[in-house]
């Protein structure tokens, strides 16, 4: 018989029971499924009372506190928030902080980013009212150990950081793709990338936009000629403060990569949906191009590069990624732009000191013909470099 | 001084590409070759509507236009089937003799019974002729007709160049012995082994790749030549021995280039297919060919100069005819030099 949880021992026992039930993969609406829901509710109630008892100051409180400390008037915040009316709306709680605002306030007034993000979390609490968390792939999330207990509360907390970006995919979100995407799975995946970035990038040097240049990326792409190039490239990006997270995709998300402009640094998420070297480099350069070109335009780019849907921003990122990998003037004068032979691809790769897979991928995209040079694109050569991840799906 | 034994005998079809390839052979190389110009069925068909004298003039013009060679053979092919073949031959004789050109007509076993050839009697007496015999001819009962032919035309074997046509040869196949009885029993003016191994179709080679196709005839000849120094060498350049007319469908954008022991085949794809490159493939192939060690340099021949030119620009692509022309020109130049080196060694 299921009872209200009162002690840590009962909490642990119920948690174990929940995990064992989840492993049995019960049918929807079955007795076991009902038991899971009930257990999750009891566990989250216990957590709410016993675990969640520390509250940070609200962002508005933090801003007002800092204004008082620095003797600032509302008009002094215009340079961080925008117009006078926008400052007024933010301080009165009528308007949530946007990411560019958070970034400015963090850098300009020294308010801890976590506190300002709290605003986003509380927004999300509102947003999650309309976000149907029951549609999250909670079983898969648990299987992947993204969270221990898939209670509603935990799920809300898990996805909360990315809902400002992803809630309804509003104007600050740029989404390339047309397929029938499971947006809930996509939000879950995005949240996972976010959380991993917070942990794995905590020791990274600060991100300085001026350090990330086209020249630097041209050097980066030369790492492709190395056997462990993808891994070394990600380490290389860490040195300039860009967090890159490789996270296997959830089913029906159809995403190759994401660029998410976090408060402290840009975050790139890669699914390695296609386990090919050419795809890895193209997606990575595409996302880096978004960082170079569009940091002030949108806060999130979700890219299904297989989709034919391309708007101006995507085209710009495509063009820059292509130009960084193989400069147009070099491409045009190369035999690889005219013949689809292994030898021509290898010749250009040697000339540019890059992987042949990148050239082969360019040739395939150029002719929109993916039947050619299939043996040169490094099929199966990427995921094995990230063997610590679960690629079983 | 180049001897007749060291002349290279390329067999070329009477087509635009081969004609222009020969015309562009440098004077130094012309001294080293004695090409056979074959009148193709298509050319013969095209000429058949003309009066016989005009046919002879057209053939001669074609042969002369390719010319400047020290010696030249003309294989009239189907024209000897023409109802007025005797007039054609007679007119051809007149044209050749009036220019004092060292030109021989080529006859096959099956030609001896044709009346046309007897009308070129003076040409045959002065310049001699060539007797082209294939393996099939060698086994034909009509082979002995050449004795009758020589008597009628007052020729002896010493007036006749024997062209032993091995046609398509396979790896390991010997050229010698193809026509043993003829070679040993008569004192011919010269004996030439002609053979080819270039494939009839490139379809056996998957598109978009580079291949090395063995020049079996040259490899065999150069092995055997040590024991038979008086035998001449001939081949079908970059063409299949039996493919006298071009294939009816548009060819792939491919380049054929002779190396010392094999042809380099830059295999492209049919231009202009859906999601496929067009004729600019030739530029890409030329560029890649120029990178290869087999490339002899722009100064080697007109064909090489063409490859070098196409590889270095982005506007002109050439067309299948131009690329056969360049390939034949290079091949003839290379094979002529190879033969000279072989003889010198």
XYZ file of C-alpha atoms in Angstrom:
738
model
C 0.000 0.000 0.000
C 1.383 3.413 -0.966
C 1.580 5.941 1.853
C 2.618 9.556 2.272
C 6.424 9.776 2.486
C 7.638 11.128 5.803
C 11.209 9.977 6.368
C 14.415 9.838 4.305
C 14.268 6.033 4.524
C 10.767 5.980 3.066
C 11.898 8.404 0.383
C 14.811 6.128 -0.603
C 12.620 3.038 -0.637
C 9.973 4.681 -2.794
C 12.605 6.029 -5.142
C 14.013 2.530 -5.625
C 10.509 1.185 -6.184
C 9.891 3.849 -8.845
C 13.071 2.953 -10.711
C 12.222 -0.725 -10.731
C 8.748 0.030 -12.091
C 10.160 2.237 -14.814
C 12.458 -0.590 -15.856
C 9.427 -2.803 -16.442
C 8.182 -0.408 -19.091
C 4.476 -0.594 -18.235
C 1.731 0.077 -20.738
C 0.104 3.482 -20.607
C -3.027 3.481 -18.358
C -2.005 0.179 -16.791
C -2.050 -0.357 -13.047
C 1.728 -0.085 -12.909
C 1.652 3.185 -14.828
C -0.810 4.576 -12.310
C 1.440 3.464 -9.498
C 4.369 5.243 -11.135
C 2.392 8.463 -11.358
C 1.323 8.185 -7.763
C 4.853 7.452 -6.576
C 6.239 10.367 -8.582
C 3.671 12.674 -7.008
C 4.492 11.523 -3.480
C 8.206 11.785 -4.067
C 7.960 15.280 -5.531
C 5.786 16.404 -2.614
C 8.412 15.161 -0.204
C 11.155 16.885 -2.229
C 9.251 20.159 -2.313
C 9.021 20.233 1.449
C 12.375 18.854 2.366
C 14.799 19.715 -0.466
C 13.677 22.938 -1.982
C 14.005 25.302 0.930
C 16.654 27.702 -0.291
C 15.461 30.580 -2.359
C 17.689 33.046 -4.141
C 16.785 36.728 -4.274
C 14.595 37.535 -7.213
C 16.315 39.224 -10.146
C 14.331 42.416 -9.557
C 15.430 42.460 -5.950
C 19.009 41.943 -7.059
C 18.834 44.762 -9.643
C 17.247 47.177 -7.174
C 19.843 46.234 -4.553
C 22.665 46.902 -7.010
C 21.080 50.201 -8.134
C 20.993 51.279 -4.520
C 24.595 50.235 -3.953
C 25.813 52.093 -7.025
C 23.409 54.964 -6.622
C 21.850 54.396 -10.021
C 18.582 55.793 -11.324
C 16.239 53.924 -13.685
C 17.606 55.854 -16.640
C 21.056 54.457 -15.886
C 19.738 51.012 -16.719
C 18.712 51.979 -20.238
C 22.106 50.974 -21.605
C 21.650 47.477 -20.159
C 17.966 46.886 -20.724
C 16.946 49.120 -23.606
C 14.447 51.979 -23.584
C 13.151 53.791 -20.477
C 9.768 52.135 -20.803
C 11.410 48.715 -21.020
C 13.382 49.434 -17.815
C 10.183 50.421 -16.123
C 8.369 47.296 -17.280
C 11.211 45.043 -16.112
C 11.442 46.640 -12.683
C 7.698 46.418 -12.213
C 7.797 42.721 -13.113
C 5.643 43.184 -16.203
C 8.391 42.190 -18.576
C 10.812 39.278 -18.150
C 14.504 39.713 -18.698
C 15.765 38.588 -22.039
C 19.095 36.889 -22.471
C 20.821 39.936 -23.967
C 19.557 41.928 -20.964
C 20.859 39.300 -18.570
C 24.200 39.285 -20.299
C 24.438 43.092 -20.095
C 23.370 43.293 -16.488
C 25.766 40.540 -15.543
C 28.677 42.180 -17.296
C 27.760 45.797 -16.538
C 26.515 45.647 -12.988
C 28.247 42.495 -11.809
C 24.986 40.831 -10.748
C 25.596 37.067 -10.589
C 24.205 35.411 -13.663
C 22.576 32.662 -11.612
C 20.465 35.231 -9.797
C 19.391 36.831 -13.060
C 18.659 33.465 -14.575
C 16.392 32.869 -11.615
C 14.105 35.293 -13.309
C 14.035 33.008 -16.270
C 13.341 30.054 -14.044
C 10.398 31.782 -12.477
C 9.204 32.770 -15.928
C 9.496 29.202 -16.835
C 7.389 28.183 -13.943
C 4.753 30.277 -15.594
C 5.627 28.975 -19.014
C 5.554 25.402 -17.820
C 1.951 25.923 -16.957
C 1.356 25.781 -20.676
C 4.124 23.306 -21.404
C 2.765 19.801 -21.178
C 5.448 18.008 -19.236
C 3.560 14.732 -19.481
C 4.708 14.621 -23.090
C 8.363 14.673 -22.152
C 10.079 11.367 -22.889
C 10.565 10.759 -19.205
C 11.314 7.063 -19.505
C 14.140 7.720 -21.942
C 15.376 10.579 -19.799
C 15.613 8.276 -16.814
C 17.186 5.524 -18.883
C 19.849 7.985 -19.916
C 20.258 9.017 -16.283
C 19.473 12.628 -17.066
C 17.535 12.757 -13.846
C 17.040 10.289 -11.075
C 13.398 10.815 -10.434
C 10.994 11.909 -13.166
C 8.599 13.706 -10.890
C 6.722 16.658 -12.302
C 8.726 18.973 -10.147
C 12.025 17.532 -11.267
C 11.004 17.587 -14.874
C 9.981 21.210 -14.614
C 13.262 22.066 -12.948
C 15.173 20.120 -15.560
C 13.691 21.886 -18.540
C 13.350 25.250 -16.844
C 16.683 26.729 -17.966
C 15.921 26.245 -21.628
C 12.289 27.224 -21.702
C 13.155 30.902 -22.088
C 14.734 29.825 -25.346
C 12.400 27.118 -26.325
C 9.024 28.069 -24.888
C 6.845 27.960 -27.921
C 9.985 28.696 -29.975
C 9.337 32.390 -30.013
C 11.057 35.090 -31.950
C 14.415 34.775 -30.263
C 14.549 31.183 -31.294
C 15.606 30.226 -34.750
C 14.477 26.839 -35.854
C 15.574 25.296 -39.141
C 13.587 22.306 -40.217
C 10.118 21.302 -41.276
C 9.649 17.798 -40.158
C 7.183 16.466 -37.672
C 9.398 17.046 -34.707
C 8.732 15.922 -31.179
C 9.211 19.345 -29.612
C 8.982 17.956 -26.107
C 11.831 15.578 -26.775
C 13.697 18.463 -28.320
C 13.246 20.613 -25.228
C 14.430 17.726 -23.070
C 17.524 17.255 -25.213
C 18.208 20.968 -25.184
C 17.941 21.016 -21.401
C 20.371 18.137 -21.170
C 22.865 20.080 -23.280
C 22.377 23.094 -21.067
C 22.927 21.163 -17.851
C 25.992 19.390 -19.141
C 27.427 22.691 -20.334
C 26.951 24.218 -16.886
C 28.939 21.397 -15.327
C 31.517 20.698 -17.997
C 32.210 24.310 -18.900
C 32.411 25.660 -15.385
C 36.205 25.730 -15.479
C 36.522 27.194 -18.950
C 38.111 30.587 -19.493
C 35.683 33.442 -20.116
C 34.342 33.732 -23.602
C 35.650 36.777 -25.450
C 33.876 37.327 -28.766
C 36.972 38.981 -30.191
C 38.922 35.745 -29.767
C 36.622 33.736 -31.974
C 37.501 34.773 -35.507
C 37.253 33.368 -39.003
C 41.019 32.945 -39.029
C 40.873 30.947 -35.857
C 38.191 28.701 -37.305
C 40.263 28.240 -40.448
C 42.972 26.888 -38.173
C 40.425 24.798 -36.345
C 39.283 23.041 -39.482
C 42.833 21.919 -40.190
C 42.541 19.702 -37.146
C 40.252 17.596 -39.302
C 43.296 16.025 -40.912
C 44.097 14.370 -37.594
C 42.599 11.043 -36.635
C 41.240 12.437 -33.358
C 40.506 15.808 -34.960
C 36.926 16.159 -33.696
C 37.952 15.629 -30.074
C 40.910 17.978 -30.354
C 38.716 20.595 -32.022
C 36.294 20.628 -29.130
C 39.179 20.989 -26.692
C 40.511 23.809 -28.850
C 37.167 25.604 -28.626
C 37.153 25.253 -24.864
C 40.294 27.370 -24.779
C 38.355 30.258 -26.281
C 35.478 29.779 -23.893
C 33.004 28.054 -26.223
C 31.305 25.084 -24.639
C 30.575 22.191 -26.965
C 28.485 19.295 -25.745
C 28.098 16.105 -27.722
C 24.832 14.533 -26.693
C 23.066 11.741 -28.601
C 19.735 12.870 -29.961
C 16.376 11.739 -28.694
C 14.098 10.037 -31.204
C 12.154 12.290 -33.585
C 14.162 15.394 -32.813
C 15.902 15.604 -36.208
C 18.519 17.981 -34.962
C 22.147 18.013 -35.992
C 23.252 20.848 -33.807
C 22.209 23.737 -31.655
C 23.739 27.050 -30.795
C 22.481 28.500 -27.597
C 23.669 31.859 -26.427
C 24.081 31.358 -22.721
C 24.702 34.124 -20.285
C 28.394 33.550 -19.906
C 29.281 31.813 -23.100
C 27.815 30.301 -26.227
C 26.941 26.649 -25.998
C 26.988 24.315 -28.955
C 25.197 21.023 -28.786
C 25.912 18.293 -31.331
C 23.921 15.110 -31.790
C 26.222 13.366 -34.303
C 22.947 12.209 -35.800
C 24.906 11.197 -38.885
C 28.042 9.426 -37.827
C 30.214 10.912 -40.560
C 33.258 13.122 -40.435
C 31.999 15.474 -43.133
C 28.784 16.005 -41.216
C 30.566 16.592 -37.918
C 32.748 19.344 -39.360
C 30.006 20.961 -41.351
C 27.615 21.098 -38.406
C 30.306 22.357 -36.049
C 31.362 25.102 -38.456
C 27.745 25.989 -39.110
C 27.064 26.455 -35.409
C 30.269 28.426 -34.947
C 29.193 30.614 -37.846
C 25.969 31.369 -36.000
C 28.083 32.489 -33.041
C 30.208 34.718 -35.249
C 27.311 36.210 -37.148
C 24.161 36.063 -35.106
C 24.863 36.471 -31.419
C 22.771 39.629 -31.356
C 20.057 38.339 -33.633
C 18.686 35.296 -31.884
C 19.342 33.386 -28.717
C 18.947 29.874 -30.057
C 19.594 28.155 -33.361
C 18.348 24.633 -33.788
C 19.608 23.097 -36.968
C 18.397 20.184 -38.984
C 20.931 20.578 -41.749
C 19.401 17.782 -43.750
C 16.269 19.838 -44.158
C 16.011 21.923 -47.265
C 14.537 24.833 -45.365
C 16.919 27.732 -45.444
C 16.297 31.362 -44.637
C 18.708 34.271 -44.700
C 20.310 33.522 -41.346
C 20.775 29.882 -42.170
C 22.109 30.714 -45.584
C 24.598 33.104 -44.010
C 25.738 30.416 -41.592
C 25.917 27.849 -44.399
C 27.954 30.208 -46.540
C 30.393 31.113 -43.809
C 30.827 27.491 -42.727
C 31.469 26.509 -46.308
C 33.882 29.392 -46.818
C 35.828 28.558 -43.660
C 36.194 24.909 -44.633
C 36.999 25.518 -48.293
C 37.392 29.135 -49.417
C 35.326 29.806 -52.508
C 38.238 30.936 -54.665
C 40.178 27.780 -53.808
C 37.130 25.643 -54.484
C 36.470 27.199 -57.867
C 40.008 26.695 -59.075
C 40.138 23.156 -57.765
C 39.411 20.068 -59.853
C 37.141 18.949 -57.026
C 34.608 21.540 -58.142
C 34.449 19.881 -61.560
C 34.926 16.166 -61.121
C 33.694 13.809 -58.479
C 36.709 11.580 -58.123
C 38.520 10.403 -55.036
C 41.737 11.776 -56.465
C 40.336 15.279 -56.905
C 38.952 15.265 -53.368
C 42.260 14.094 -51.967
C 44.146 16.694 -53.965
C 42.127 19.562 -52.546
C 42.293 18.104 -49.052
C 46.089 17.977 -49.287
C 46.179 21.525 -50.625
C 44.120 22.871 -47.732
C 45.518 20.430 -45.186
C 42.051 19.302 -44.183
C 40.270 15.965 -44.073
C 39.277 14.431 -47.399
C 35.881 13.824 -45.820
C 35.223 17.568 -45.746
C 35.962 17.890 -49.449
C 33.896 14.817 -50.271
C 31.029 16.277 -48.260
C 31.338 19.559 -50.131
C 31.214 17.755 -53.471
C 28.134 15.833 -52.398
C 26.369 18.982 -51.221
C 27.435 20.891 -54.324
C 25.675 18.388 -56.586
C 23.018 17.473 -54.046
C 23.994 13.906 -54.797
C 24.703 11.751 -51.785
C 25.378 8.576 -53.725
C 28.872 9.633 -54.714
C 32.094 9.405 -52.707
C 30.332 7.583 -49.909
C 33.569 5.863 -48.976
C 35.326 9.164 -48.347
C 33.018 10.908 -45.907
C 34.305 9.121 -42.828
C 31.258 6.990 -42.137
C 31.434 5.596 -38.603
C 34.492 7.652 -37.724
C 33.052 10.162 -35.273
C 30.898 8.540 -32.632
C 33.651 6.104 -31.772
C 35.735 9.090 -30.677
C 33.040 9.823 -28.093
C 32.769 6.280 -26.872
C 31.772 7.308 -23.368
C 28.324 8.220 -24.646
C 25.468 5.830 -25.190
C 24.882 5.554 -28.950
C 22.557 2.590 -28.697
C 19.593 4.651 -29.875
C 68.750 7.995 -89.949
C 65.561 6.145 -89.131
C 65.266 2.811 -90.870
C 62.003 1.476 -92.205
C 62.183 -1.196 -89.493
C 61.965 1.394 -86.778
C 58.917 3.197 -88.148
C 55.889 3.116 -85.907
C 52.621 2.132 -87.624
C 49.576 3.593 -85.888
C 46.233 2.514 -87.286
C 43.900 5.488 -87.424
C 40.358 5.771 -88.595
C 39.341 8.352 -91.161
C 37.625 10.567 -88.642
C 38.016 14.165 -87.684
C 39.761 13.555 -84.360
C 42.394 11.207 -85.779
C 42.869 13.393 -88.845
C 43.574 16.472 -86.763
C 45.715 14.489 -84.338
C 47.966 13.412 -87.200
C 48.016 16.863 -88.728
C 49.380 18.215 -85.450
C 52.173 15.662 -85.153
C 55.459 17.530 -85.027
C 57.778 17.255 -88.063
C 60.367 15.333 -86.059
C 57.856 12.677 -85.143
C 56.372 12.482 -88.632
C 59.673 11.056 -89.793
C 59.234 8.215 -87.355
C 55.773 7.018 -88.305
C 53.970 5.278 -91.146
C 50.289 5.549 -90.278
C 47.529 3.378 -91.679
C 44.456 5.453 -92.505
C 41.378 3.252 -92.439
C 38.328 4.377 -94.352
C 35.550 3.652 -91.879
C 32.153 2.245 -92.843
C 30.577 5.577 -91.883
C 32.997 7.593 -94.034
C 32.562 5.177 -96.904
C 28.801 5.498 -96.637
C 29.064 9.253 -96.612
C 31.216 9.267 -99.749
C 29.152 6.757 -101.663
C 26.794 9.401 -103.036
C 29.698 11.136 -104.838
C 30.987 10.304 -108.309
C 33.921 7.845 -108.158
C 36.569 10.413 -109.035
C 35.321 12.730 -106.322
C 35.426 9.855 -103.861
C 39.080 9.247 -104.660
C 39.818 12.952 -104.339
C 38.079 13.111 -100.952
C 40.007 10.125 -99.652
C 43.264 11.524 -100.899
C 42.520 14.943 -99.477
C 41.777 13.366 -96.149
C 44.957 11.295 -96.216
C 47.047 14.192 -97.393
C 45.543 16.495 -94.788
C 46.751 14.205 -92.055
C 50.026 13.929 -93.688
C 53.589 14.836 -93.923
C 54.474 11.361 -92.718
C 57.386 9.660 -94.320
C 55.158 6.810 -95.376
C 51.422 6.374 -95.439
C 49.095 3.437 -95.858
C 45.526 3.816 -96.987
C 43.064 1.032 -96.299
C 40.110 1.709 -98.582
C 37.874 -0.665 -96.647
C 34.310 -0.741 -97.924
C 35.134 1.493 -100.870
C 36.501 -1.585 -102.611
C 32.913 -2.890 -102.576
C 31.812 0.178 -104.568
C 30.414 -0.718 -108.044
C 32.996 1.616 -109.561
C 35.845 0.708 -107.256
C 38.197 0.361 -110.240
C 37.696 4.029 -111.160
C 38.205 5.095 -107.559
C 41.470 3.164 -107.349
C 42.674 4.412 -110.674
C 41.993 8.030 -109.749
C 43.651 7.490 -106.381
C 46.713 6.101 -108.151
C 46.848 9.147 -110.357
C 46.656 11.535 -107.394
C 49.330 9.730 -105.421
C 51.782 9.390 -108.267
C 51.365 12.968 -109.396
C 52.519 14.074 -105.929
C 55.309 11.483 -105.765
C 53.953 10.500 -102.388
C 55.195 7.339 -100.725
C 51.767 5.847 -100.214
C 50.692 2.240 -100.262
C 47.265 0.775 -100.493
C 46.402 -1.848 -97.954
C 44.689 -5.048 -99.008
C 43.034 -7.754 -97.016
C 42.698 -11.413 -97.971
C 39.149 -10.790 -99.086
C 40.232 -7.933 -101.361
C 42.234 -9.994 -103.839
C 39.227 -11.019 -105.815
C 37.990 -7.426 -106.133
C 38.513 -5.846 -109.457
C 39.209 -2.375 -108.138
C 42.675 -3.093 -106.865
C 44.016 -4.185 -110.229
C 43.369 -0.739 -111.707
C 45.957 0.831 -109.421
C 48.677 -1.202 -111.095
C 51.266 1.511 -111.661
C 50.940 2.761 -108.090
C 51.479 -0.761 -106.837
C 54.477 -1.320 -109.068
C 56.091 1.942 -108.009
C 55.205 2.170 -104.333
C 54.333 -1.386 -103.533
C 51.401 -2.332 -101.346
C 50.561 -3.640 -97.923
C 48.958 -6.964 -97.196
C 46.974 -6.940 -93.992
C 46.231 -10.309 -92.524
C 44.310 -11.085 -89.371
C 44.162 -14.399 -87.525
C 40.871 -15.149 -89.252
C 42.332 -14.264 -92.655
C 45.278 -16.509 -92.002
C 42.989 -19.482 -91.756
C 40.938 -18.486 -94.808
C 41.185 -20.566 -98.000
C 41.398 -17.263 -99.892
C 44.817 -16.619 -98.363
C 46.567 -18.203 -101.325
C 44.931 -15.667 -103.649
C 47.730 -13.290 -102.853
C 50.009 -15.375 -105.142
C 47.649 -14.787 -108.033
C 47.369 -11.155 -107.041
C 51.146 -10.659 -107.136
C 51.423 -12.299 -110.540
C 48.683 -10.149 -111.992
C 50.184 -6.972 -110.608
C 53.800 -7.977 -111.268
C 54.607 -7.662 -107.567
C 56.853 -9.851 -105.456
C 56.825 -10.211 -101.661
C 59.767 -7.818 -101.646
C 57.355 -5.098 -102.836
C 54.848 -5.779 -100.108
C 54.696 -4.771 -96.457
C 53.066 -7.532 -94.443
C 50.815 -6.112 -91.732
C 50.143 -8.888 -89.250
C 47.019 -7.644 -87.533
C 46.628 -9.379 -84.192
C 43.619 -7.152 -83.461
C 42.626 -7.315 -79.765
C 45.266 -8.962 -77.616
C 44.923 -10.196 -74.078
C 47.400 -10.291 -71.225
C 50.105 -12.871 -71.914
C 49.193 -13.303 -75.570
C 52.160 -13.405 -77.920
C 52.206 -11.374 -81.106
C 54.777 -13.531 -82.834
C 53.548 -16.608 -84.570
C 50.235 -15.097 -85.580
C 51.075 -15.605 -89.234
C 54.099 -17.886 -88.993
C 53.775 -19.544 -92.379
C 53.548 -16.200 -94.174
C 56.329 -14.609 -92.176
C 58.824 -17.382 -92.770
C 57.967 -18.494 -96.272
C 58.406 -15.185 -98.076
C 60.880 -12.399 -98.203
C 58.567 -9.490 -97.433
C 59.648 -5.909 -97.721
C 58.761 -5.512 -94.064
C 56.708 -7.201 -91.367
C 54.664 -5.166 -88.923
C 52.852 -6.468 -85.890
C 49.713 -4.489 -85.245
C 47.667 -5.053 -82.115
C 45.497 -3.244 -79.640
C 44.152 -3.726 -76.165
C 42.205 -0.576 -75.460
C 38.749 -1.640 -74.269
C 35.736 -1.209 -76.529
C 33.746 0.463 -73.810
C 34.642 2.353 -70.682
C 31.595 1.007 -68.925
C 33.706 -1.679 -67.280
C 35.421 1.111 -65.366
C 33.176 2.692 -62.741
C 32.812 6.384 -63.382
C 34.606 9.078 -61.433
C 37.928 7.424 -60.920
C 41.394 7.117 -62.416
C 42.651 3.837 -63.842
C 45.793 2.382 -65.317
C 44.910 0.190 -68.297
C 47.819 -1.993 -69.460
C 49.110 -1.407 -72.977
C 49.374 -5.126 -73.553
C 50.408 -4.841 -77.197
C 53.369 -2.645 -76.367
C 54.426 -4.751 -73.423
C 54.285 -7.896 -75.567
C 56.087 -6.312 -78.488
C 58.850 -4.803 -76.391
C 59.438 -8.210 -74.805
C 59.519 -9.992 -78.153
C 61.369 -7.323 -80.098
C 64.709 -8.319 -78.653
C 64.610 -11.543 -80.601
C 63.218 -10.011 -83.805
C 64.782 -6.691 -84.561
C 63.499 -6.411 -88.132
C 59.825 -6.463 -87.154
C 57.920 -3.204 -86.960
C 55.372 -2.183 -84.381
C 51.875 -0.854 -84.915
C 48.885 -0.290 -82.679
C 45.417 1.167 -82.542
C 46.487 4.058 -80.308
C 43.723 4.786 -77.792
C 40.980 2.990 -79.692
C 39.585 -0.505 -79.650
C 40.849 -2.495 -82.670
C 37.422 -3.429 -83.952
C 35.465 -0.307 -83.156
C 35.609 1.483 -86.461
C 32.733 3.858 -85.926
C 32.079 5.891 -82.802
C 29.625 4.652 -80.207
C 26.131 5.987 -80.911
C 25.423 7.394 -77.435
C 27.058 10.489 -75.905
C 30.297 9.454 -74.267
C 31.360 10.197 -70.744
C 33.726 13.120 -70.179
C 36.825 10.946 -69.961
C 40.453 11.355 -70.976
C 42.700 8.608 -72.330
C 46.412 9.202 -71.978
C 49.237 6.865 -72.871
C 51.935 6.174 -70.340
C 55.010 4.041 -70.911
C 53.346 0.716 -70.055
C 49.696 1.591 -69.518
C 47.093 4.146 -70.411
C 45.908 6.494 -67.740
C 42.140 6.597 -67.929
C 40.548 9.602 -66.272
C 37.026 8.256 -66.145
C 34.304 10.847 -65.919
C 30.575 10.636 -66.268
C 28.105 11.587 -68.923
C 27.908 15.377 -68.821
C 24.729 17.125 -67.937
C 22.926 14.305 -66.167
C 20.668 15.181 -63.238
C 22.755 16.394 -60.292
C 25.919 15.734 -62.279
C 28.737 17.908 -63.544
C 28.870 18.985 -67.171
C 31.722 19.222 -69.665
C 33.805 21.135 -67.112
C 34.803 17.645 -66.004
C 37.411 17.765 -68.739
C 39.084 20.699 -66.999
C 39.153 18.798 -63.728
C 40.522 15.659 -65.358
C 43.143 17.646 -67.255
C 44.226 19.290 -64.012
C 44.556 15.960 -62.266
C 46.292 14.388 -65.244
C 48.842 17.184 -65.232
C 49.654 16.296 -61.633
C 50.458 12.702 -62.495
C 53.968 11.462 -63.115
C 52.954 10.057 -66.513
C 52.274 13.534 -67.886
C 55.081 14.333 -70.300
C 54.849 18.123 -70.134
C 53.284 20.711 -72.397
C 56.227 20.663 -74.812
C 56.062 16.966 -75.520
C 53.299 17.065 -78.129
C 50.346 19.108 -79.315
C 48.108 16.817 -77.299
C 50.088 17.509 -74.150
C 50.022 21.240 -74.838
C 46.242 21.008 -75.109
C 45.948 19.181 -71.796
C 48.165 21.766 -70.159
C 46.106 24.600 -71.609
C 42.756 23.190 -70.535
C 44.059 22.423 -67.042
C 45.218 25.979 -66.558
C 42.015 27.868 -67.266
C 38.345 27.761 -66.471
C 36.496 28.627 -69.668
C 37.205 26.081 -72.391
C 36.415 22.441 -71.836
C 36.920 20.846 -75.227
C 34.620 18.091 -76.442
C 34.880 14.339 -77.022
C 36.409 14.825 -80.480
C 39.035 17.258 -79.213
C 39.980 14.908 -76.389
C 40.364 11.925 -78.700
C 42.493 14.168 -80.887
C 44.718 15.156 -77.968
C 44.939 11.570 -76.760
C 45.840 10.182 -80.192
C 48.383 12.918 -80.818
C 50.111 12.227 -77.527
C 49.944 8.458 -78.008
C 51.470 8.542 -81.490
C 54.259 10.828 -80.298
C 54.988 8.691 -77.266
C 54.876 5.355 -79.115
C 57.132 6.678 -81.894
C 59.723 7.724 -79.308
C 59.344 4.467 -77.424
C 60.056 2.483 -80.552
C 63.119 4.562 -81.322
C 64.434 3.999 -77.815
C 63.748 0.291 -78.064
C 65.610 0.032 -81.338
C 68.493 2.133 -80.051
C 68.802 -0.159 -77.065
